[in-house]
mmCIF file of C-alpha atoms and ligand atoms in Angstrom:
data_model
loop_
_atom_site.group_PDB
_atom_site.id
_atom_site.type_symbol
_atom_site.label_atom_id
_atom_site.label_comp_id
_atom_site.label_asym_id
_atom_site.label_seq_id
_atom_site.Cartn_x
_atom_site.Cartn_y
_atom_site.Cartn_z
ATOM 1 C CA UNK G 1 45.813 -85.067 -28.164
ATOM 2 C CA UNK G 2 49.096 -86.041 -29.782
ATOM 3 C CA UNK G 3 52.153 -86.097 -27.603
ATOM 4 C CA UNK G 4 54.603 -83.221 -27.767
ATOM 5 C CA UNK G 5 58.106 -84.533 -28.298
ATOM 6 C CA UNK G 6 61.229 -82.474 -27.637
ATOM 7 C CA UNK G 7 61.669 -82.054 -31.425
ATOM 8 C CA UNK G 8 58.165 -80.704 -31.847
ATOM 9 C CA UNK G 9 58.548 -78.373 -28.859
ATOM 10 C CA UNK G 10 61.794 -76.999 -30.312
ATOM 11 C CA UNK G 11 60.265 -76.459 -33.744
ATOM 12 C CA UNK G 12 57.366 -74.585 -32.124
ATOM 13 C CA UNK G 13 59.907 -72.472 -30.221
ATOM 14 C CA UNK G 14 61.623 -71.650 -33.504
ATOM 15 C CA UNK G 15 58.319 -70.354 -34.856
ATOM 16 C CA UNK G 16 56.897 -68.570 -31.816
ATOM 17 C CA UNK G 17 59.968 -67.507 -29.905
ATOM 18 C CA UNK G 18 62.539 -66.991 -32.641
ATOM 19 C CA UNK G 19 64.766 -69.768 -31.341
ATOM 20 C CA UNK G 20 67.420 -70.034 -34.088
ATOM 21 C CA UNK G 21 67.530 -73.279 -36.055
ATOM 22 C CA UNK G 22 71.171 -73.939 -35.120
ATOM 23 C CA UNK G 23 70.319 -73.669 -31.407
ATOM 24 C CA UNK G 24 67.470 -76.112 -31.968
ATOM 25 C CA UNK G 25 69.867 -78.510 -33.659
ATOM 26 C CA UNK G 26 72.363 -78.116 -30.804
ATOM 27 C CA UNK G 27 69.749 -79.023 -28.187
ATOM 28 C CA UNK G 28 68.592 -82.011 -30.234
ATOM 29 C CA UNK G 29 72.159 -83.268 -30.436
ATOM 30 C CA UNK G 30 72.729 -82.807 -26.691
ATOM 31 C CA UNK G 31 69.464 -84.650 -26.003
ATOM 32 C CA UNK G 32 70.586 -87.516 -28.239
ATOM 33 C CA UNK G 33 73.904 -87.698 -26.383
ATOM 34 C CA UNK G 34 72.005 -87.786 -23.069
ATOM 35 C CA UNK G 35 69.968 -90.731 -24.348
ATOM 36 C CA UNK G 36 73.209 -92.520 -25.109
ATOM 37 C CA UNK G 37 74.607 -91.712 -21.649
ATOM 38 C CA UNK G 38 71.357 -92.928 -20.086
ATOM 39 C CA UNK G 39 71.804 -96.193 -21.958
ATOM 40 C CA UNK G 40 75.418 -96.573 -20.806
ATOM 41 C CA UNK G 41 74.483 -95.766 -17.192
ATOM 42 C CA UNK G 42 71.667 -98.323 -17.198
ATOM 43 C CA UNK G 43 73.942 -101.156 -18.309
ATOM 44 C CA UNK G 44 75.862 -100.976 -15.026
ATOM 45 C CA UNK G 45 77.972 -104.017 -14.226
ATOM 46 C CA UNK G 46 76.690 -105.793 -17.377
ATOM 47 C CA UNK G 47 78.326 -103.169 -19.561
ATOM 48 C CA UNK G 48 81.540 -103.032 -17.553
ATOM 49 C CA UNK G 49 80.988 -99.310 -16.993
ATOM 50 C CA UNK G 50 81.236 -99.200 -13.184
ATOM 51 C CA UNK G 51 84.339 -98.287 -11.187
ATOM 52 C CA UNK G 52 87.197 -95.842 -11.624
ATOM 53 C CA UNK G 53 89.609 -95.045 -14.449
ATOM 54 C CA UNK G 54 92.557 -94.629 -12.093
ATOM 55 C CA UNK G 55 93.024 -91.066 -13.407
ATOM 56 C CA UNK G 56 92.277 -87.631 -11.937
ATOM 57 C CA UNK G 57 90.611 -84.639 -13.574
ATOM 58 C CA UNK G 58 91.860 -81.056 -13.335
ATOM 59 C CA UNK G 59 89.942 -80.667 -10.053
ATOM 60 C CA UNK G 60 92.010 -83.462 -8.494
ATOM 61 C CA UNK G 61 88.977 -85.766 -8.379
ATOM 62 C CA UNK G 62 89.245 -89.442 -9.294
ATOM 63 C CA UNK G 63 87.548 -90.041 -12.642
ATOM 64 C CA UNK G 64 84.955 -92.780 -12.849
ATOM 65 C CA UNK G 65 84.691 -94.748 -16.083
ATOM 66 C CA UNK G 66 81.299 -93.192 -16.713
ATOM 67 C CA UNK G 67 82.702 -89.655 -16.249
ATOM 68 C CA UNK G 68 85.026 -90.330 -19.154
ATOM 69 C CA UNK G 69 82.507 -92.264 -21.292
ATOM 70 C CA UNK G 70 79.877 -89.504 -20.869
ATOM 71 C CA UNK G 71 82.410 -86.817 -21.716
ATOM 72 C CA UNK G 72 83.372 -88.641 -24.908
ATOM 73 C CA UNK G 73 79.751 -89.184 -25.911
ATOM 74 C CA UNK G 74 79.044 -85.444 -25.595
ATOM 75 C CA UNK G 75 82.188 -84.425 -27.500
ATOM 76 C CA UNK G 76 81.648 -86.879 -30.341
ATOM 77 C CA UNK G 77 77.970 -86.021 -30.714
ATOM 78 C CA UNK G 78 78.603 -82.271 -30.863
ATOM 79 C CA UNK G 79 81.913 -81.713 -32.642
ATOM 80 C CA UNK G 80 80.892 -82.307 -36.265
ATOM 81 C CA UNK G 81 77.525 -80.536 -36.645
ATOM 82 C CA UNK G 82 78.800 -77.029 -37.371
ATOM 83 C CA UNK G 83 76.792 -75.421 -34.552
ATOM 84 C CA UNK G 84 79.638 -74.943 -32.056
ATOM 85 C CA UNK G 85 82.706 -72.733 -31.770
ATOM 86 C CA UNK G 86 84.003 -74.829 -28.857
ATOM 87 C CA UNK G 87 83.191 -76.859 -25.766
ATOM 88 C CA UNK G 88 84.328 -76.925 -22.157
ATOM 89 C CA UNK G 89 83.826 -79.699 -19.636
ATOM 90 C CA UNK G 90 84.396 -80.375 -15.971
ATOM 91 C CA UNK G 91 86.448 -83.384 -17.067
ATOM 92 C CA UNK G 92 88.877 -81.540 -19.390
ATOM 93 C CA UNK G 93 91.705 -79.220 -18.334
ATOM 94 C CA UNK G 94 91.260 -76.820 -21.267
ATOM 95 C CA UNK G 95 88.622 -75.776 -23.746
ATOM 96 C CA UNK G 96 87.922 -78.352 -26.451
ATOM 97 C CA UNK G 97 88.733 -77.158 -29.950
ATOM 98 C CA UNK G 98 86.467 -78.165 -32.818
ATOM 99 C CA UNK G 99 88.671 -80.310 -35.105
ATOM 100 C CA UNK G 100 89.760 -78.432 -38.244
ATOM 101 C CA UNK G 101 87.992 -80.869 -40.581
ATOM 102 C CA UNK G 102 84.576 -79.783 -39.242
ATOM 103 C CA UNK G 103 82.751 -76.474 -39.704
ATOM 104 C CA UNK G 104 82.408 -74.149 -36.725
ATOM 105 C CA UNK G 105 79.309 -72.391 -35.452
ATOM 106 C CA UNK G 106 78.209 -69.576 -33.181
ATOM 107 C CA UNK G 107 77.659 -71.329 -29.854
ATOM 108 C CA UNK G 108 79.688 -72.585 -26.917
ATOM 109 C CA UNK G 109 78.641 -75.708 -25.048
ATOM 110 C CA UNK G 110 79.701 -76.166 -21.431
ATOM 111 C CA UNK G 111 78.933 -79.305 -19.443
ATOM 112 C CA UNK G 112 79.288 -81.530 -16.446
ATOM 113 C CA UNK G 113 79.044 -84.839 -18.335
ATOM 114 C CA UNK G 114 78.196 -86.924 -15.303
ATOM 115 C CA UNK G 115 77.045 -85.240 -12.133
ATOM 116 C CA UNK G 116 76.960 -87.216 -8.904
ATOM 117 C CA UNK G 117 79.662 -89.709 -9.921
ATOM 118 C CA UNK G 118 79.914 -91.102 -6.397
ATOM 119 C CA UNK G 119 76.384 -92.477 -6.895
ATOM 120 C CA UNK G 120 77.146 -94.604 -9.957
ATOM 121 C CA UNK G 121 78.522 -97.683 -8.258
ATOM 122 C CA UNK G 122 75.699 -97.702 -5.692
ATOM 123 C CA UNK G 123 72.931 -97.446 -8.322
ATOM 124 C CA UNK G 124 71.585 -94.061 -7.247
ATOM 125 C CA UNK G 125 70.546 -91.185 -9.564
ATOM 126 C CA UNK G 126 73.146 -89.299 -11.598
ATOM 127 C CA UNK G 127 72.781 -86.731 -14.374
ATOM 128 C CA UNK G 128 74.294 -84.477 -17.035
ATOM 129 C CA UNK G 129 74.241 -80.664 -16.749
ATOM 130 C CA UNK G 130 74.773 -78.325 -19.709
ATOM 131 C CA UNK G 131 74.816 -74.660 -20.576
ATOM 132 C CA UNK G 132 74.829 -72.874 -23.935
ATOM 133 C CA UNK G 133 76.464 -69.486 -24.509
ATOM 134 C CA UNK G 134 76.927 -67.427 -27.646
ATOM 135 C CA UNK G 135 80.535 -67.171 -28.752
ATOM 136 C CA UNK G 136 81.418 -63.459 -28.700
ATOM 137 C CA UNK G 137 82.133 -62.162 -32.229
ATOM 138 C CA UNK G 138 85.775 -61.321 -31.569
ATOM 139 C CA UNK G 139 86.522 -64.999 -30.838
ATOM 140 C CA UNK G 140 84.743 -66.337 -33.909
ATOM 141 C CA UNK G 141 87.378 -67.374 -36.363
ATOM 142 C CA UNK G 142 87.439 -70.394 -38.605
ATOM 143 C CA UNK G 143 91.199 -70.802 -38.346
ATOM 144 C CA UNK G 144 92.490 -69.781 -34.924
ATOM 145 C CA UNK G 145 92.083 -71.975 -31.872
ATOM 146 C CA UNK G 146 89.416 -70.749 -29.501
ATOM 147 C CA UNK G 147 90.546 -68.598 -26.587
ATOM 148 C CA UNK G 148 89.255 -69.715 -23.155
ATOM 149 C CA UNK G 149 88.262 -66.105 -22.507
ATOM 150 C CA UNK G 150 85.328 -66.668 -24.875
ATOM 151 C CA UNK G 151 83.680 -68.858 -22.215
ATOM 152 C CA UNK G 152 84.098 -66.451 -19.290
ATOM 153 C CA UNK G 153 80.645 -64.893 -19.477
ATOM 154 C CA UNK G 154 78.252 -64.362 -16.577
ATOM 155 C CA UNK G 155 75.318 -66.798 -16.293
ATOM 156 C CA UNK G 156 72.881 -64.084 -17.417
ATOM 157 C CA UNK G 157 74.333 -64.580 -20.919
ATOM 158 C CA UNK G 158 73.212 -68.215 -21.170
ATOM 159 C CA UNK G 159 70.800 -68.797 -24.044
ATOM 160 C CA UNK G 160 69.844 -72.251 -22.850
ATOM 161 C CA UNK G 161 70.509 -74.486 -19.879
ATOM 162 C CA UNK G 162 69.374 -77.959 -19.029
ATOM 163 C CA UNK G 163 70.051 -81.216 -17.341
ATOM 164 C CA UNK G 164 69.286 -84.861 -17.866
ATOM 165 C CA UNK G 165 68.556 -86.978 -14.832
ATOM 166 C CA UNK G 166 69.181 -90.710 -15.015
ATOM 167 C CA UNK G 167 66.938 -91.945 -12.235
ATOM 168 C CA UNK G 168 63.908 -94.253 -12.065
ATOM 169 C CA UNK G 169 62.949 -92.293 -15.190
ATOM 170 C CA UNK G 170 65.314 -90.485 -17.534
ATOM 171 C CA UNK G 171 64.191 -86.882 -17.890
ATOM 172 C CA UNK G 172 65.459 -83.806 -19.688
ATOM 173 C CA UNK G 173 64.709 -80.466 -18.045
ATOM 174 C CA UNK G 174 65.268 -77.391 -20.152
ATOM 175 C CA UNK G 175 65.040 -73.621 -20.219
ATOM 176 C CA UNK G 176 65.410 -71.294 -23.174
ATOM 177 C CA UNK G 177 64.739 -68.308 -20.940
ATOM 178 C CA UNK G 178 60.957 -68.511 -21.059
ATOM 179 C CA UNK G 179 60.063 -70.951 -18.292
ATOM 180 C CA UNK G 180 61.121 -74.508 -17.585
ATOM 181 C CA UNK G 181 59.917 -77.620 -19.395
ATOM 182 C CA UNK G 182 60.397 -81.257 -18.405
ATOM 183 C CA UNK G 183 60.548 -84.136 -20.900
ATOM 184 C CA UNK G 184 60.469 -87.825 -19.986
ATOM 185 C CA UNK G 185 62.333 -90.352 -22.124
ATOM 186 C CA UNK G 186 59.925 -92.802 -23.723
ATOM 187 C CA UNK G 187 62.262 -95.735 -24.280
ATOM 188 C CA UNK G 188 59.936 -97.501 -26.719
ATOM 189 C CA UNK G 189 59.585 -94.395 -28.858
ATOM 190 C CA UNK G 190 63.183 -93.360 -28.308
ATOM 191 C CA UNK G 191 62.171 -89.741 -27.802
ATOM 192 C CA UNK G 192 61.780 -87.238 -25.004
ATOM 193 C CA UNK G 193 58.093 -86.404 -24.462
ATOM 194 C CA UNK G 194 56.872 -83.211 -22.791
ATOM 195 C CA UNK G 195 55.437 -84.288 -19.434
ATOM 196 C CA UNK G 196 56.029 -81.230 -17.230
ATOM 197 C CA UNK G 197 54.788 -78.177 -19.055
ATOM 198 C CA UNK G 198 55.424 -75.347 -16.604
ATOM 199 C CA UNK G 199 57.751 -76.237 -13.752
ATOM 200 C CA UNK G 200 57.436 -73.837 -10.795
ATOM 201 C CA UNK G 201 59.240 -73.882 -7.444
ATOM 202 C CA UNK G 202 56.951 -73.026 -4.507
ATOM 203 C CA UNK G 203 58.064 -69.879 -2.639
ATOM 204 C CA UNK G 204 58.003 -71.533 0.768
ATOM 205 C CA UNK G 205 59.303 -74.909 1.841
ATOM 206 C CA UNK G 206 59.982 -77.118 4.838
ATOM 207 C CA UNK G 207 62.765 -79.171 3.233
ATOM 208 C CA UNK G 208 66.475 -78.471 2.958
ATOM 209 C CA UNK G 209 69.548 -80.207 1.499
ATOM 210 C CA UNK G 210 73.095 -79.861 2.791
ATOM 211 C CA UNK G 211 75.971 -82.242 3.518
ATOM 212 C CA UNK G 212 75.820 -82.072 7.328
ATOM 213 C CA UNK G 213 79.138 -83.918 7.726
ATOM 214 C CA UNK G 214 80.911 -80.668 6.829
ATOM 215 C CA UNK G 215 79.243 -78.682 9.616
ATOM 216 C CA UNK G 216 82.437 -78.205 11.626
ATOM 217 C CA UNK G 217 83.966 -76.381 8.634
ATOM 218 C CA UNK G 218 81.040 -74.002 7.990
ATOM 219 C CA UNK G 219 81.104 -70.242 8.375
ATOM 220 C CA UNK G 220 78.975 -68.642 11.159
ATOM 221 C CA UNK G 221 75.958 -67.580 9.016
ATOM 222 C CA UNK G 222 75.527 -71.144 7.725
ATOM 223 C CA UNK G 223 75.897 -72.696 11.187
ATOM 224 C CA UNK G 224 73.336 -70.253 12.590
ATOM 225 C CA UNK G 225 70.856 -70.917 9.797
ATOM 226 C CA UNK G 226 71.111 -74.714 9.939
ATOM 227 C CA UNK G 227 70.819 -74.653 13.750
ATOM 228 C CA UNK G 228 67.579 -72.713 13.335
ATOM 229 C CA UNK G 229 66.299 -75.222 10.768
ATOM 230 C CA UNK G 230 67.096 -78.103 13.123
ATOM 231 C CA UNK G 231 65.402 -76.365 16.061
ATOM 232 C CA UNK G 232 62.082 -76.895 14.268
ATOM 233 C CA UNK G 233 58.757 -75.707 15.705
ATOM 234 C CA UNK G 234 60.333 -74.687 18.999
ATOM 235 C CA UNK G 235 63.027 -72.595 17.286
ATOM 236 C CA UNK G 236 62.967 -69.067 15.807
ATOM 237 C CA UNK G 237 61.622 -70.285 12.420
ATOM 238 C CA UNK G 238 58.600 -71.886 14.116
ATOM 239 C CA UNK G 239 58.314 -74.932 11.872
ATOM 240 C CA UNK G 240 59.699 -78.448 11.506
ATOM 241 C CA UNK G 241 62.008 -79.027 8.545
ATOM 242 C CA UNK G 242 62.841 -82.259 6.753
ATOM 243 C CA UNK G 243 66.245 -83.002 5.200
ATOM 244 C CA UNK G 244 67.392 -84.813 2.018
ATOM 245 C CA UNK G 245 70.862 -85.153 0.447
ATOM 246 C CA UNK G 246 71.315 -87.272 -2.694
ATOM 247 C CA UNK G 247 74.930 -86.116 -3.314
ATOM 248 C CA UNK G 248 74.068 -85.473 -6.963
ATOM 249 C CA UNK G 249 73.165 -81.849 -7.544
ATOM 250 C CA UNK G 250 70.990 -82.882 -10.481
ATOM 251 C CA UNK G 251 68.835 -85.087 -8.261
ATOM 252 C CA UNK G 252 68.639 -82.577 -5.401
ATOM 253 C CA UNK G 253 67.696 -79.763 -7.791
ATOM 254 C CA UNK G 254 65.189 -81.996 -9.567
ATOM 255 C CA UNK G 255 63.460 -82.676 -6.257
ATOM 256 C CA UNK G 256 63.365 -78.936 -5.550
ATOM 257 C CA UNK G 257 61.852 -78.243 -8.985
ATOM 258 C CA UNK G 258 59.250 -80.892 -8.238
ATOM 259 C CA UNK G 259 58.187 -80.050 -4.686
ATOM 260 C CA UNK G 260 60.261 -77.083 -3.512
ATOM 261 C CA UNK G 261 63.163 -76.974 -1.089
ATOM 262 C CA UNK G 262 66.525 -75.383 -0.467
ATOM 263 C CA UNK G 263 69.882 -76.712 -1.708
ATOM 264 C CA UNK G 264 73.098 -75.522 -0.056
ATOM 265 C CA UNK G 265 76.745 -76.192 -0.786
ATOM 266 C CA UNK G 266 78.440 -73.412 1.183
ATOM 267 C CA UNK G 267 82.056 -72.408 1.069
ATOM 268 C CA UNK G 268 83.844 -73.774 4.116
ATOM 269 C CA UNK G 269 87.241 -73.772 5.769
ATOM 270 C CA UNK G 270 88.512 -77.032 4.246
ATOM 271 C CA UNK G 271 90.167 -75.413 1.243
ATOM 272 C CA UNK G 272 90.170 -71.673 1.889
ATOM 273 C CA UNK G 273 91.415 -70.897 -1.624
ATOM 274 C CA UNK G 274 88.285 -72.476 -3.144
ATOM 275 C CA UNK G 275 84.938 -70.760 -2.598
ATOM 276 C CA UNK G 276 82.844 -73.905 -2.287
ATOM 277 C CA UNK G 277 82.874 -77.252 -4.085
ATOM 278 C CA UNK G 278 80.544 -76.742 -7.015
ATOM 279 C CA UNK G 279 81.690 -75.352 -10.321
ATOM 280 C CA UNK G 280 80.296 -72.029 -11.522
ATOM 281 C CA UNK G 281 80.334 -72.774 -15.254
ATOM 282 C CA UNK G 282 79.263 -76.426 -15.308
ATOM 283 C CA UNK G 283 76.921 -76.694 -12.330
ATOM 284 C CA UNK G 284 75.948 -73.433 -10.612
ATOM 285 C CA UNK G 285 75.177 -71.281 -13.674
ATOM 286 C CA UNK G 286 72.992 -73.724 -15.600
ATOM 287 C CA UNK G 287 71.118 -74.777 -12.443
ATOM 288 C CA UNK G 288 70.662 -71.147 -11.358
ATOM 289 C CA UNK G 289 69.221 -70.241 -14.769
ATOM 290 C CA UNK G 290 66.742 -73.131 -14.521
ATOM 291 C CA UNK G 291 65.849 -72.357 -10.901
ATOM 292 C CA UNK G 292 65.235 -68.660 -11.603
ATOM 293 C CA UNK G 293 63.148 -69.508 -14.655
ATOM 294 C CA UNK G 294 61.032 -71.711 -12.371
ATOM 295 C CA UNK G 295 60.472 -68.817 -9.967
ATOM 296 C CA UNK G 296 63.176 -69.759 -7.480
ATOM 297 C CA UNK G 297 66.249 -67.845 -6.300
ATOM 298 C CA UNK G 298 69.961 -68.654 -6.463
ATOM 299 C CA UNK G 299 72.836 -66.870 -4.707
ATOM 300 C CA UNK G 300 76.331 -67.536 -3.425
ATOM 301 C CA UNK G 301 75.299 -65.992 -0.085
ATOM 302 C CA UNK G 302 76.393 -62.555 -1.239
ATOM 303 C CA UNK G 303 75.157 -62.025 -4.775
ATOM 304 C CA UNK G 304 73.017 -63.552 -7.482
ATOM 305 C CA UNK G 305 75.036 -66.406 -9.013
ATOM 306 C CA UNK G 306 74.021 -65.454 -12.562
ATOM 307 C CA UNK G 307 75.648 -62.012 -12.102
ATOM 308 C CA UNK G 308 79.099 -63.378 -11.208
ATOM 309 C CA UNK G 309 81.778 -62.565 -13.786
ATOM 310 C CA UNK G 310 83.803 -65.787 -14.141
ATOM 311 C CA UNK G 311 87.571 -65.467 -14.055
ATOM 312 C CA UNK G 312 88.477 -69.076 -14.865
ATOM 313 C CA UNK G 313 86.873 -72.076 -16.497
ATOM 314 C CA UNK G 314 86.962 -74.357 -13.457
ATOM 315 C CA UNK G 315 86.070 -71.692 -10.887
ATOM 316 C CA UNK G 316 84.145 -72.823 -7.803
ATOM 317 C CA UNK G 317 81.330 -71.081 -6.034
ATOM 318 C CA UNK G 318 79.126 -71.396 -2.945
ATOM 319 C CA UNK G 319 75.541 -72.254 -3.865
ATOM 320 C CA UNK G 320 72.198 -71.545 -2.177
ATOM 321 C CA UNK G 321 69.252 -72.198 -4.445
ATOM 322 C CA UNK G 322 65.583 -73.104 -4.436
ATOM 323 C CA UNK G 323 62.476 -71.739 -2.730
ATOM 324 C CA UNK G 324 62.618 -67.956 -2.470
ATOM 325 C CA UNK G 325 61.796 -67.533 1.211
ATOM 326 C CA UNK G 326 64.632 -69.749 2.468
ATOM 327 C CA UNK G 327 67.273 -68.642 -0.070
ATOM 328 C CA UNK G 328 66.499 -65.026 0.840
ATOM 329 C CA UNK G 329 66.797 -65.866 4.542
ATOM 330 C CA UNK G 330 70.177 -67.627 4.352
ATOM 331 C CA UNK G 331 71.481 -64.900 2.014
ATOM 332 C CA UNK G 332 70.387 -62.221 4.493
ATOM 333 C CA UNK G 333 72.256 -64.073 7.299
ATOM 334 C CA UNK G 334 75.457 -63.710 5.215
ATOM 335 C CA UNK G 335 74.913 -60.002 4.971
ATOM 336 C CA UNK G 336 75.084 -59.222 8.639
HETATM 337 P P1 AHG Z 1 80.460 -84.455 -9.681
HETATM 338 O O1 AHG Z 1 80.039 -85.880 -9.526
HETATM 339 O O2 AHG Z 1 80.136 -83.888 -11.038
HETATM 340 O O3 AHG Z 1 81.874 -84.192 -9.268
HETATM 341 O O4 AHG Z 1 79.533 -83.546 -8.760
HETATM 342 C C1 AHG Z 1 79.234 -83.909 -7.445
HETATM 343 C C2 AHG Z 1 78.808 -82.681 -6.721
HETATM 344 C C3 AHG Z 1 77.330 -82.412 -6.718
HETATM 345 O O5 AHG Z 1 76.589 -83.054 -7.692
HETATM 346 C C4 AHG Z 1 76.862 -82.813 -5.351
HETATM 347 O O6 AHG Z 1 75.855 -81.970 -4.907
HETATM 348 C C5 AHG Z 1 78.093 -82.705 -4.509
HETATM 349 O O7 AHG Z 1 79.188 -82.840 -5.368
HETATM 350 C C6 AHG Z 1 78.160 -83.740 -3.442
HETATM 351 O O8 AHG Z 1 79.243 -83.456 -2.657
HETATM 352 P P2 AHG Z 1 79.598 -84.278 -1.318
HETATM 353 O O9 AHG Z 1 80.133 -85.590 -1.765
HETATM 354 O O10 AHG Z 1 80.633 -83.397 -0.665
HETATM 355 O O11 AHG Z 1 78.340 -84.389 -0.512
HETATM 356 MN MN1 MN Z 2 78.785 -82.324 -10.795
HETATM 357 MN MN1 MN Z 3 80.805 -84.559 -12.973
#
């Protein structure tokens, strides 16, 4: 049987699932940008891409060279095609306006250009996360600059979400709202090939992911839950759990999509004004859409992440996602 490339899959989606042609084009362009980022990442010290820029992003985080390179690759790839009304990125203070010389389109692209930046210099997996929204009609104008309000839509409104993981293999994992597909980059062919046709997260798991070094800052429900996990067979949960933490959400979520598990980045007392570390628009929403489409669950401990009405572009959120049984349990602990 012939191999199904990303392009062929998207064309079939256009026919069978009414995926609009401009959305197909958008995804193709994002995939091409991810290939370019993968190439830049793989050059490492040979390409002079390691290390920091000496600048900070709007979140107050030091920008790595590859954060900036990846951001530029995504902007340049997507600005001219006429499929976007605007873009927003973890690495930019404000929404990116499509330059006046290019046509505008109906979609908004939101991304974390390089997730897991602290892994770059130590040669561990990183990734790119993206989310596609429709630009509400009232913000669609060829002349005016795009209002940031256009982006502030709950995750349920996403029409597509995906990530690329730059690990031992480069993969693109994608949902258009009808299940989750995984494509592996064939470097000789230069195309993403469908290798994971129906990604499902098992309901139960014995593996969790959390940065344990923050435990002294956690809130009581999280401390209680993790204590129970650590108590293993002799504890109230009656089973031994294993732990993994890659420090790149893309890689931790990819593992969970592959063999199940629970990922947690709770809010804690370090910065009380910020509910957690991860960003709702660039990280939590796209990953929650993918996880739910794979049969998993995703909450902030109180409500479904996809239902949260964003109030600002760079908003943070607590994240619990993965296998249903454990996400339900830790969410229930938050409720009393
Ligand atoms: P980014 O590199 O885009 O800033 O994201 C890093 C995020 C996320 O990918 C990961 O799960 C988490 O930060 C790791 O945080 P700690 O360093 O606190 O463990
Ligand atoms: Mn990130
Ligand atoms: Mn990032």
